[in-house]
Tab-separated table of C-alpha atoms and ligand atoms in Angstrom:
chain	number	residue	atom	x	y	z
A	128	MET	CA	110.435	135.885	101.460
A	129	PRO	CA	107.980	135.279	104.328
A	130	ALA	CA	104.847	133.191	103.580
A	131	SER	CA	102.625	136.143	103.705
A	132	ASN	CA	104.542	137.568	100.542
A	133	ILE	CA	103.285	134.827	98.348
A	134	THR	CA	100.632	136.597	96.435
A	135	LEU	CA	97.878	135.787	93.728
A	136	ARG	CA	100.073	137.613	91.234
A	137	ASP	CA	102.852	134.928	91.844
A	138	ILE	CA	100.122	132.107	91.062
A	139	TYR	CA	99.244	134.272	87.793
A	140	LEU	CA	102.902	134.358	86.883
A	141	ALA	CA	103.219	130.658	87.469
A	142	ARG	CA	100.222	129.803	85.242
A	143	GLN	CA	101.905	131.771	82.242
A	144	LYS	CA	105.303	130.130	83.092
A	145	ILE	CA	104.150	126.550	83.190
A	146	ALA	CA	101.547	126.419	80.502
A	147	PRO	CA	103.916	124.719	77.902
A	148	ILE	CA	104.517	121.790	80.320
A	149	ALA	CA	101.699	121.371	82.757
A	150	ASN	CA	98.069	120.672	81.402
A	151	LYS	CA	95.153	122.383	82.311
A	152	THR	CA	93.032	119.405	83.859
A	153	PRO	CA	89.319	118.469	83.626
A	154	LEU	CA	86.888	119.412	86.249
A	155	ILE	CA	83.980	116.696	86.133
A	156	HIS	CA	80.652	116.490	87.698
A	157	SER	CA	80.181	113.230	89.698
A	158	GLY	CA	76.686	112.260	89.823
A	159	TRP	CA	77.514	109.501	92.271
A	160	LEU	CA	79.133	111.808	94.899
A	161	ALA	CA	76.420	114.446	94.474
A	162	GLU	CA	73.969	111.768	95.330
A	163	ARG	CA	75.925	110.726	98.393
A	164	ALA	CA	76.312	114.417	99.543
A	165	ASP	CA	73.079	115.830	98.362
A	166	VAL	CA	74.804	118.762	96.630
A	167	PRO	CA	76.735	119.237	93.168
A	168	VAL	CA	80.224	117.816	93.708
A	169	TYR	CA	82.939	118.245	90.958
A	170	LEU	CA	86.150	116.407	90.673
A	171	LYS	CA	89.439	118.147	89.509
A	172	LEU	CA	91.437	115.476	87.788
A	173	GLU	CA	95.087	115.922	88.448
A	174	ASN	CA	95.394	112.120	88.129
A	175	VAL	CA	95.277	112.449	84.288
A	176	GLN	CA	97.876	115.406	84.579
A	177	GLU	CA	101.281	114.892	82.779
A	178	THR	CA	103.366	112.415	85.008
A	179	CYS	CA	100.039	111.629	86.610
A	180	SER	CA	100.194	114.124	89.565
A	181	PHE	CA	99.880	117.847	90.029
A	182	LYS	CA	103.518	117.860	91.257
A	183	ILE	CA	104.574	118.837	87.837
A	184	ARG	CA	103.261	122.441	88.414
A	185	GLY	CA	105.238	123.284	91.049
A	186	ALA	CA	108.305	121.380	89.863
A	187	ALA	CA	108.020	123.281	86.418
A	188	ASN	CA	107.365	126.496	88.136
A	189	LYS	CA	110.715	126.197	90.145
A	190	LEU	CA	112.980	124.689	87.324
A	191	LEU	CA	111.854	127.321	84.874
A	192	ASN	CA	112.950	130.162	87.284
A	193	LEU	CA	116.261	128.789	88.007
A	194	ALA	CA	119.280	131.109	87.218
A	195	PRO	CA	121.694	129.789	84.314
A	196	ASP	CA	124.446	128.886	86.750
A	197	GLU	CA	121.797	126.833	88.718
A	198	ARG	CA	120.616	125.047	85.769
A	199	GLU	CA	124.245	124.480	85.004
A	200	ARG	CA	124.866	122.795	88.515
A	201	GLY	CA	122.031	120.496	88.409
A	202	VAL	CA	119.217	119.882	90.981
A	203	ILE	CA	118.467	117.349	93.894
A	204	THR	CA	115.260	116.470	95.236
A	205	VAL	CA	113.758	114.058	97.969
A	206	SER	CA	110.295	112.753	97.287
A	207	SER	CA	107.520	110.221	98.442
A	208	GLY	CA	107.554	109.519	94.492
A	209	ASN	CA	105.374	111.911	92.508
A	210	HIS	CA	107.422	114.996	93.138
A	211	GLY	CA	110.579	113.046	92.017
A	212	ARG	CA	108.947	111.972	88.992
A	213	ALA	CA	107.780	115.381	88.057
A	214	VAL	CA	111.215	117.062	88.724
A	215	SER	CA	112.775	114.478	86.533
A	216	TYR	CA	110.431	114.899	83.750
A	217	VAL	CA	110.983	118.685	83.851
A	218	ALA	CA	114.689	118.342	84.246
A	219	CYS	CA	114.839	116.081	81.522
A	220	ARG	CA	113.042	118.283	79.031
A	221	LEU	CA	114.931	121.247	80.149
A	222	LYS	CA	118.312	119.151	80.043
A	223	ILE	CA	119.024	119.793	83.754
A	224	ARG	CA	120.988	117.164	85.697
A	225	ALA	CA	118.707	115.493	88.509
A	226	VAL	CA	119.403	113.591	91.483
A	227	VAL	CA	116.309	111.961	93.193
A	228	LEU	CA	116.463	110.592	96.673
A	229	LEU	CA	113.775	108.158	97.608
A	230	SER	CA	113.198	106.258	100.942
A	231	GLU	CA	112.607	102.533	100.909
A	232	ALA	CA	108.805	103.280	101.446
A	233	VAL	CA	108.463	104.690	97.872
A	234	PRO	CA	106.504	102.056	95.982
A	235	GLU	CA	108.278	100.458	92.906
A	236	VAL	CA	105.823	101.766	90.470
A	237	LYS	CA	106.942	105.172	91.261
A	238	ARG	CA	110.773	104.374	91.475
A	239	ARG	CA	110.748	102.938	88.157
A	240	ALA	CA	108.916	105.661	86.414
A	241	ILE	CA	111.541	108.220	87.929
A	242	GLN	CA	114.478	105.970	86.561
A	243	LYS	CA	112.995	105.823	83.182
A	244	LEU	CA	112.930	109.513	82.773
A	245	GLY	CA	116.649	109.544	83.238
A	246	ALA	CA	117.264	110.870	86.572
A	247	GLU	CA	119.792	109.510	89.147
A	248	VAL	CA	117.803	107.739	91.671
A	249	ILE	CA	119.187	107.051	95.213
A	250	VAL	CA	117.195	105.036	97.531
A	251	ARG	CA	118.305	105.780	101.236
A	252	GLY	CA	116.651	105.266	104.556
A	253	GLU	CA	113.187	104.009	105.677
A	254	THR	CA	111.443	107.154	105.857
A	255	TYR	CA	111.005	110.409	103.905
A	256	ASP	CA	112.884	112.312	106.623
A	257	GLN	CA	115.878	109.946	106.469
A	258	ALA	CA	115.961	110.314	102.733
A	259	MET	CA	115.928	114.171	103.350
A	260	GLU	CA	118.839	114.149	105.597
A	261	HIS	CA	120.907	112.335	103.002
A	262	ALA	CA	119.652	114.740	100.224
A	263	SER	CA	120.886	117.788	102.277
A	264	ARG	CA	124.214	116.392	102.530
A	265	LEU	CA	124.673	115.616	98.975
A	266	GLN	CA	123.358	119.009	98.043
A	267	LYS	CA	126.098	120.566	99.995
A	268	ASP	CA	128.753	118.241	98.785
A	269	GLN	CA	127.768	118.456	94.910
A	270	GLY	CA	126.666	122.242	95.012
A	271	LEU	CA	123.307	121.046	93.608
A	272	VAL	CA	120.221	122.986	93.969
A	273	MET	CA	117.307	121.618	96.292
A	274	ILE	CA	113.985	121.470	94.773
A	275	HIS	CA	111.736	121.123	97.772
A	276	PRO	CA	108.593	119.057	97.427
A	277	PHE	CA	106.247	121.664	98.982
A	278	ASP	CA	108.203	124.314	101.256
A	279	ASP	CA	109.147	126.694	98.457
A	280	PRO	CA	107.372	129.854	97.326
A	281	LEU	CA	107.740	128.712	93.703
A	282	VAL	CA	106.349	125.297	94.112
A	283	ILE	CA	103.418	126.616	96.254
A	284	ALA	CA	102.449	129.267	93.628
A	285	GLY	CA	102.865	126.374	90.686
A	286	GLN	CA	100.170	124.078	92.786
A	287	GLY	CA	98.207	127.286	93.228
A	288	VAL	CA	97.553	127.409	89.566
A	289	ILE	CA	94.818	124.636	90.193
A	290	GLY	CA	92.970	127.176	92.311
A	291	LEU	CA	92.859	129.605	89.233
A	292	GLU	CA	91.531	126.726	87.216
A	293	LEU	CA	88.792	126.053	89.820
A	294	LEU	CA	87.688	129.471	89.778
A	295	GLU	CA	87.479	129.491	86.011
A	296	ASP	CA	85.596	126.333	85.588
A	297	LEU	CA	83.382	126.526	88.728
A	298	PRO	CA	83.082	130.402	89.414
A	299	GLU	CA	80.379	129.539	92.047
A	300	ILE	CA	82.787	127.375	93.945
A	301	ASP	CA	82.107	127.615	97.790
A	302	THR	CA	84.035	124.516	99.074
A	303	ALA	CA	87.291	122.995	98.012
A	304	ILE	CA	88.334	119.747	99.484
A	305	VAL	CA	92.141	119.047	99.012
A	306	PRO	CA	94.589	116.152	99.958
A	307	LEU	CA	96.979	117.554	102.526
A	308	SER	CA	100.516	116.413	103.515
A	309	GLY	CA	103.337	119.091	103.237
A	310	GLY	CA	100.806	121.569	102.128
A	311	GLY	CA	102.155	122.892	98.861
A	312	LEU	CA	99.007	121.838	97.137
A	313	MET	CA	96.449	122.802	99.662
A	314	GLY	CA	98.520	125.999	100.614
A	315	GLY	CA	98.608	127.027	96.944
A	316	ILE	CA	95.031	126.446	95.984
A	317	ALA	CA	93.811	127.906	99.400
A	318	LEU	CA	95.896	131.091	98.673
A	319	ALA	CA	94.202	131.505	95.484
A	320	LEU	CA	90.593	130.811	96.323
A	321	LYS	CA	90.682	132.772	99.778
A	322	THR	CA	92.197	135.877	98.003
A	323	ALA	CA	89.652	135.684	95.151
A	324	HIS	CA	86.750	135.264	97.792
A	325	PRO	CA	87.351	134.742	101.469
A	326	GLY	CA	83.917	133.001	101.820
A	327	ILE	CA	85.140	129.838	99.958
A	328	ARG	CA	85.541	127.029	102.492
A	329	THR	CA	88.793	125.025	102.373
A	330	VAL	CA	89.023	121.767	103.761
A	331	GLY	CA	92.217	119.612	103.990
A	332	VAL	CA	92.263	115.884	104.105
A	333	SER	CA	95.023	113.603	105.419
A	334	MET	CA	95.401	110.119	106.449
A	335	GLU	CA	94.951	108.882	109.938
A	336	ARG	CA	98.358	107.277	109.822
A	337	GLY	CA	100.952	110.021	110.422
A	338	PRO	CA	99.164	113.234	109.476
A	339	ALA	CA	102.049	115.674	110.087
A	340	MET	CA	100.412	118.885	109.026
A	341	VAL	CA	97.178	118.182	111.117
A	342	GLU	CA	99.263	117.176	114.256
A	343	SER	CA	101.263	120.473	113.798
A	344	LEU	CA	98.128	122.562	113.447
A	345	ARG	CA	96.589	121.021	116.527
A	346	ALA	CA	99.744	121.779	118.534
A	347	GLY	CA	100.152	125.201	117.185
A	348	ARG	CA	103.506	124.522	115.952
A	349	VAL	CA	105.524	122.349	113.612
A	350	VAL	CA	106.012	118.980	115.272
A	351	ASP	CA	107.703	115.640	114.166
A	352	ILE	CA	105.598	112.613	113.425
A	353	VAL	CA	106.391	109.017	113.147
A	354	GLU	CA	105.993	108.047	109.739
A	355	GLN	CA	103.805	104.737	109.330
A	356	PRO	CA	103.145	102.606	106.336
A	357	THR	CA	99.928	103.952	104.520
A	358	ILE	CA	98.063	103.348	101.290
A	359	ALA	CA	98.311	107.064	100.869
A	360	ASP	CA	101.984	106.616	100.232
A	361	GLY	CA	102.074	110.126	98.474
A	362	LEU	CA	100.897	111.885	101.847
A	363	ALA	CA	103.618	110.225	104.112
A	364	GLY	CA	106.678	112.268	105.624
A	365	GLY	CA	107.120	115.077	108.014
A	366	ILE	CA	107.035	118.829	107.414
A	367	ALA	CA	109.789	119.919	109.531
A	368	PRO	CA	111.678	122.214	109.279
A	369	ASN	CA	109.199	124.484	107.816
A	370	ILE	CA	109.247	127.996	106.514
A	371	TYR	CA	106.297	128.649	104.542
A	372	THR	CA	103.565	125.996	104.326
A	373	PHE	CA	102.690	125.816	107.952
A	374	ASP	CA	101.827	129.477	108.040
A	375	ILE	CA	100.020	129.469	104.818
A	376	ILE	CA	97.908	126.557	105.866
A	377	GLN	CA	97.313	127.995	109.340
A	378	LYS	CA	96.089	131.081	107.846
A	379	TYR	CA	93.959	129.758	104.703
A	380	VAL	CA	92.593	126.526	105.570
A	381	ASP	CA	89.324	126.535	107.483
A	382	ASP	CA	89.225	122.660	108.579
A	383	THR	CA	91.022	119.586	108.379
A	384	VAL	CA	89.506	115.953	108.297
A	385	LEU	CA	91.279	112.505	108.533
A	386	VAL	CA	90.345	109.289	106.648
A	387	SER	CA	91.176	105.594	107.601
A	388	GLU	CA	93.056	103.189	105.415
A	389	GLU	CA	89.739	101.313	104.759
A	390	GLU	CA	87.985	104.618	103.616
A	391	ILE	CA	90.960	105.452	101.343
A	392	ALA	CA	90.740	102.059	99.763
A	393	GLY	CA	87.020	102.338	99.395
A	394	ALA	CA	87.334	105.660	97.670
A	395	MET	CA	90.038	104.184	95.112
A	396	ALA	CA	87.468	101.464	94.392
A	397	PHE	CA	84.736	103.877	94.086
A	398	ALA	CA	86.731	106.010	91.726
A	399	LEU	CA	87.567	102.960	89.516
A	400	GLU	CA	84.187	101.519	89.435
A	401	LYS	CA	81.915	104.472	88.982
A	402	HIS	CA	84.165	106.752	87.260
A	403	HIS	CA	86.650	104.524	85.454
A	404	LEU	CA	89.441	106.665	87.048
A	405	VAL	CA	92.868	105.309	88.290
A	406	VAL	CA	93.373	107.065	91.698
A	407	GLU	CA	96.152	106.432	93.896
A	408	GLY	CA	95.728	106.488	97.671
A	409	ALA	CA	96.836	110.052	98.104
A	410	GLY	CA	94.745	111.203	95.429
A	411	ALA	CA	91.559	109.508	96.674
A	412	VAL	CA	91.463	111.008	100.252
A	413	GLY	CA	89.286	114.085	99.128
A	414	ILE	CA	86.681	111.498	97.752
A	415	ALA	CA	86.942	109.541	100.909
A	416	ALA	CA	86.132	112.455	103.114
A	417	LEU	CA	82.839	113.049	100.984
A	418	LEU	CA	81.995	109.275	100.623
A	419	TYR	CA	82.145	108.676	104.315
A	420	GLU	CA	80.482	111.926	105.324
A	421	LYS	CA	83.665	113.301	107.057
A	422	VAL	CA	83.047	117.007	105.932
A	423	GLU	CA	80.589	119.252	108.022
A	424	ARG	CA	78.711	122.110	106.451
A	425	LEU	CA	79.212	121.206	102.883
A	426	GLY	CA	78.387	124.391	100.591
A	427	GLN	CA	76.354	124.072	97.435
A	428	HIS	CA	79.221	123.780	94.849
A	429	VAL	CA	81.934	121.580	95.952
A	430	ALA	CA	85.240	120.734	94.162
A	431	VAL	CA	87.326	117.836	95.269
A	432	VAL	CA	91.009	117.700	94.167
A	433	VAL	CA	92.002	114.256	92.816
A	434	SER	CA	95.735	114.905	93.225
A	435	GLY	CA	97.481	111.720	91.429
A	436	GLY	CA	97.019	108.370	89.856
A	437	ASN	CA	100.425	106.744	90.088
A	438	VAL	CA	99.554	103.387	91.775
A	439	ASP	CA	100.345	99.814	90.846
A	440	LEU	CA	97.470	98.509	88.818
A	441	SER	CA	97.471	95.131	90.452
A	442	LEU	CA	97.146	96.618	93.758
A	443	LEU	CA	94.396	98.849	92.545
A	444	LEU	CA	92.338	95.934	91.093
A	445	GLU	CA	92.888	93.783	94.328
A	446	ILE	CA	91.478	96.633	96.242
A	447	ALA	CA	88.528	97.118	93.888
A	448	GLU	CA	87.970	93.355	93.992
A	449	ARG	CA	87.930	93.179	97.978
A	450	ASN	CA	85.535	96.269	98.043
A	451	ARG	CA	83.218	94.509	95.623
A	452	ARG	CA	83.072	91.428	97.579
A	453	LYS	CA	82.412	93.660	100.895
A	454	ASP	CA	79.489	95.560	99.027
A	455	LYS	CA	77.570	92.268	98.377
B	615	LIG	C1	102.418	115.190	97.261
B	615	LIG	C2	100.999	114.780	97.095
B	615	LIG	C3	100.051	115.142	97.783
B	615	LIG	C4	100.271	116.301	98.971
B	615	LIG	O1	100.754	117.445	98.372
B	615	LIG	P1	101.612	118.389	99.652
B	615	LIG	O2	101.876	119.682	98.906
B	615	LIG	O3	102.632	117.597	100.129
B	615	LIG	O4	100.465	118.816	100.641
B	615	LIG	C5	98.652	114.733	97.562
B	615	LIG	N1	98.484	113.943	96.695
B	615	LIG	C6	99.311	113.477	95.847
B	615	LIG	C7	99.164	112.437	94.749
B	615	LIG	C8	100.744	113.773	96.036
B	615	LIG	O5	101.728	113.265	95.219
């Protein structure tokens, strides 16, 4: 199926399918960010989603659509952490065998959560791409079904359900600011929003350190990047090889911006202090983009997707404390 064949209908079907497993998440007004940006700003809280990230939406849609013999064989995935946790959670509920490949870069808090759910966890390689290579081999050897973290029509449609919820809760939405890595999240949301109303501005946010999709957009083709350590560990990893998301992002995303490690930390501290929200680095990049005025031509009804909250609490407190001292 070419990328252009994923439609709004697939996203509606996904919504129906995943309703028993993934929650509809709250959309809250942020007075603090509204003041900063001088327009109403809303936060879409996927950090309070089941498994603490939106990844459960795509994982549920994919696993619930497996054929009986595929369920029998079991699934394998590679993940920067949150997708692995989501796949494990859903597989466990559906009694499907799950193998999760993680690189050494995945934080321990994420690895432990996956193991607790009962998946078979294998830590291999220094980067996401190295873990992916090993996963591809294992998948072939053992006849498992690969559950790709972003480059899969069912996964993209699952994440796109967030777009439907945004349209429902904020019908006037004219700007969507969304964390961007492999592009399953941004691709699904942008597809839903742009199909409903082409005038809605879609802005993807990545970290300065190794933004694979942004580099690829600039080059006009999928390029390899060097993975670097980042506080936004949920955004780490390359996008090659790529069948679906690069095309969708190229087609439906208006603009991309980059945020620094400092800015991401500032946004995590902001979310904790002002909103009492636990947000991981990857989940905070949209807030950072607004907080540090990276987005040009903001509309009048802005929604920011806060994509996840899986962060080591002592690290978060340290970041908050550091930022408090800086502010004084
Ligand atoms: C996976 C992830 C992203 C990026 O999603 P893509 O579909 O890869 O672009 C953003 N935030 C969090 C918390 C994630 O886990």
